[in-house]
Amino acid sequence: MREQRLHYDPAEIEPRWQAVWAAERTWEVSNDPPDEDGATQPPSSYVLEMLPYPSGEPHIGHLKVYSVGDAIAHFRRRLGDRVLHPMGYDAFGLPAENHAIKTGEHPRDSTAASIASFQRQFRRWGISIDWSRELGTHEPRYYRWTQWIFLQLLQAGLAYRKEAAVKWCPNDQTVLANEQVVDGCCERCGAEVQLRQLEQWFLRITDYAERLLNDLDGIDWPEHVKTMQRNWIGRSEGAEVTFRCEEIGVDYPVFTTRPDTLFGATFFVMAPEHPDVLRLAAGTEHEQAVHDYVNHALTESNELRGAADRPKTGVPLGRGVTNPVNGERIPMYVADYVLMEYGTGAIMAVPGHDERDFAFATAHGLPIRRVIEGAATSPPADFAGTEQEWGRSPLSLPYTGDGPLVDCDARFDGRRNREALGEIVSWLDREGKGHASVNYRLRDWLISRQRYWGCPIPVVYCARCGTVPVPEDQLPVQLPDIEDYAPQGRSPLAAAEDWVATSCPACGGEARRETDTMDTFVDSSWYFLRYCDSRNDEAAWDPAVLRRWMPVDQYIGGVEHAILHLMYARFFTKALADLGQLDFQEPFAALFTQGMVTKDGAKMSKSRGNVVSPAAIVERYGADTARCYILFIGPPDQDADWSDEGLEGVHRFLGRLWRLAAEVAEGGMAGPHAALPRTARAPSGQSARAPIGDEQENMAEADLQLLRKTHWAIEKVSTDLRRFAFNTAIAAVMELLNECSRLREQVGEPAQRFALQTAASLLFPFAPHVCADIYDRLSGGERVWEQPWPDADRTLLERDEYELVCQVNGKLRDRVQAPADATAEQLKELCRAAPNVRTHLDGREVVKEVVVPGKLVNLVVR
Ligand SMILES: [Zn+2]
Ligand SMILES: [Zn+2]
């Protein structure tokens, strides 16, 4: 019987506490407005992990991110905050649809099965979720408001439709956003991406480029994430300069960051996607060659085309443009190293001062002109001229540095290039040939997807009225059931004839629905708003409720979302704020990005056979071990390698904690049962003051040692939790437990009880079930999650040295420095040796010595 009670059995402990939390809805928070006086309301705190994509079962990455988030949520609750910690599912998307194509199972059914498995696991892990707010982005109740937001953006001119060359995944048969193309391949399936001309919906994120960039300064995000966003936005300063093609009478602006090199332009290059390329070549001897070149170039990825070491291919257009600074006619080319996405899709080529232009000029026998003095290389031995002449020689490779201008124009020659730059731009401006300009790499967000399992775009096309938004009171535009999900280059929805054919909301005539669905990143760009008010069916949210919770105080997720999701969510927030729907500008005040968990040094994958299933781990060791280990494995923002031995170690630690606590609870302690210092009883914030005065005087040395260690652990875990150093926080509790074991035979029951109860209190954010159980047993029924976070008694914190108060007959006579680990005997020695104490002792007899370690020694003399 007793043996059984001392056996750590997570399979018995964990469901018991989960049942309590579920029955009492412990983690639910209401949206009630603050009390009349407002003063009694605890601060609101919104802790949020990125919502999962429900596919199959949760993986080890999910275990990590929700363990991190839950530790933060628990810590904030016990610091006194009212914490919103909700859960939902990013449920639209390709895997469910691809599964449907393979098996015929409706995506709704496979998604529902997946969501059920995620729910089961999250409950099994004991994550403290407010389930009353749960949502799925695929539910009509949710996407009704996704569509509503789209209509707001449309009305504001922030959503528009245009024909454009778009990235096309031939495997997934859909368009991809720029952000979803990695090294020229589909981010999801790895297929090489192609280009197609299609009518597509875009969101005008470029209108927000400057604000998305500048506002990064005001948020508490990891610097590397901010850098990734800055690079993606890609702001550069320069000038827009107009080159005119006299033959067809059209101006072609280019963006350049180097207007100081304008005099060195010797040719002009357009991107293959530039809409005028074929028209320019039409009727010239190069027409066919241009046609062939463009067709080929469009199948290649931007990344490949932009690579510095790639041979520079291209063909002449048979036309020329005039260089506005010197009236020179220079030839036009089409070449794939110029990208339509950057600037205007056309460049002035300055081979004397640009590496890629130089490579192209060399390959195509075009003139290379130096207009800034300076040599990229030293002259070779057989070069006949001077250093200066070498500097101007095309043989010296392109010179990308600064220097005096040469061979430009009398106005500028001899001037430093950077100084002359502004004047050249002013001159262009006065002449109407150019102006200063800022360019962004960021492009508008393409949201149309030719797929089924997504949010329908709420517009219809009417022959008479054109594009007509579906009226708000007719939302949601429900996704119809279909039989055939296989994409044929158009949305599967196009086959749902009954659904597509509709009437025009404006004129009542025949109309057809938009058959593309939205990029799923639209769904996740606002879900954090909906959590605040997820049961509201009258509006997307009540602004007063949002004011209470938003912005998210602590957001947690993978760094792989640094650009896509995090940029889009910021854009939505700013756009909705501009439309008067929100009164804040940034959605996530602070961000924490967790590292990956690898196995045997490699990313876990089925093909490698190194997948660790959280469900299996939890089944075998319990959720507390799994959660504690995943946080103990290393700094949570770093990648870490899974180790079965490490997992076993954490499991043994929890077992040891449980057993020691059980012994104390059962009264089976071996040590002496000293008197309980009153104030050392409960490890809560209010009552964990240090025992003082007589109580402490009476404390055994070992008791004090353990008390010190306990307060050290409180301080260490509190500090570590604030800086997300969960691994060292858990290590501190392990250290405390070691001390409990080491001093087990020497300390009194109260000190041991206090230490173990505190250990449970501190470890609760990481291993909630076993800690709730231990705390309950040691405290006689108190609930650890209702206890304030403990405060460390600073006077008990271990220091290297402290100031020992030396008294004689209760009067302060001296102060001396004492080592923190000095024994009572050593302290007495120190006190007796203090100069002013010696004066007062003066041969008198010491009848009693009172030692309060960490504080004072009092010598009673007669
Ligand atoms: Zn793909
Ligand atoms: Zn109409």
Short mmCIF file of N, CA and C and ligand atoms in Angstrom, two decimals, residues 462-466 468 504-511, ligand 2:
data_model
loop_
_atom_site.label_atom_id
_atom_site.label_comp_id
_atom_site.label_asym_id
_atom_site.label_seq_id
_atom_site.Cartn_x
_atom_site.Cartn_y
_atom_site.Cartn_z
N CYS A 462 -20.22 40.43 -63.22
CA CYS A 462 -21.46 40.65 -63.94
C CYS A 462 -21.11 41.31 -65.27
N ALA A 463 -21.73 40.82 -66.34
CA ALA A 463 -21.42 41.36 -67.66
C ALA A 463 -21.73 42.86 -67.71
N ARG A 464 -22.74 43.27 -66.98
CA ARG A 464 -23.15 44.68 -67.02
C ARG A 464 -22.38 45.53 -66.00
N CYS A 465 -22.23 45.02 -64.77
CA CYS A 465 -21.67 45.85 -63.69
C CYS A 465 -20.19 45.61 -63.45
N GLY A 466 -19.64 44.57 -64.07
CA GLY A 466 -18.23 44.29 -63.82
C GLY A 466 -18.03 43.52 -62.53
N VAL A 468 -18.35 42.93 -58.81
CA VAL A 468 -19.27 43.43 -57.77
C VAL A 468 -19.01 42.69 -56.46
N CYS A 504 -26.41 38.96 -59.92
CA CYS A 504 -25.61 40.13 -59.58
C CYS A 504 -26.28 40.89 -58.44
N PRO A 505 -25.57 41.14 -57.37
CA PRO A 505 -26.16 41.87 -56.24
C PRO A 505 -26.55 43.30 -56.63
N ALA A 506 -25.93 43.82 -57.69
CA ALA A 506 -26.19 45.21 -58.08
C ALA A 506 -27.41 45.31 -59.00
N CYS A 507 -27.44 44.50 -60.08
CA CYS A 507 -28.50 44.66 -61.07
C CYS A 507 -29.46 43.47 -61.10
N GLY A 508 -29.15 42.40 -60.38
CA GLY A 508 -30.04 41.25 -60.37
C GLY A 508 -29.88 40.34 -61.57
N GLY A 509 -29.07 40.75 -62.54
CA GLY A 509 -28.86 39.94 -63.75
C GLY A 509 -27.96 38.75 -63.47
N GLU A 510 -27.69 37.98 -64.50
CA GLU A 510 -26.83 36.81 -64.35
C GLU A 510 -25.40 37.23 -64.03
N ALA A 511 -24.81 36.49 -63.14
CA ALA A 511 -23.43 36.79 -62.78
C ALA A 511 -22.74 35.49 -62.41
ZN ZN B 2 -24.85 43.53 -62.50
#
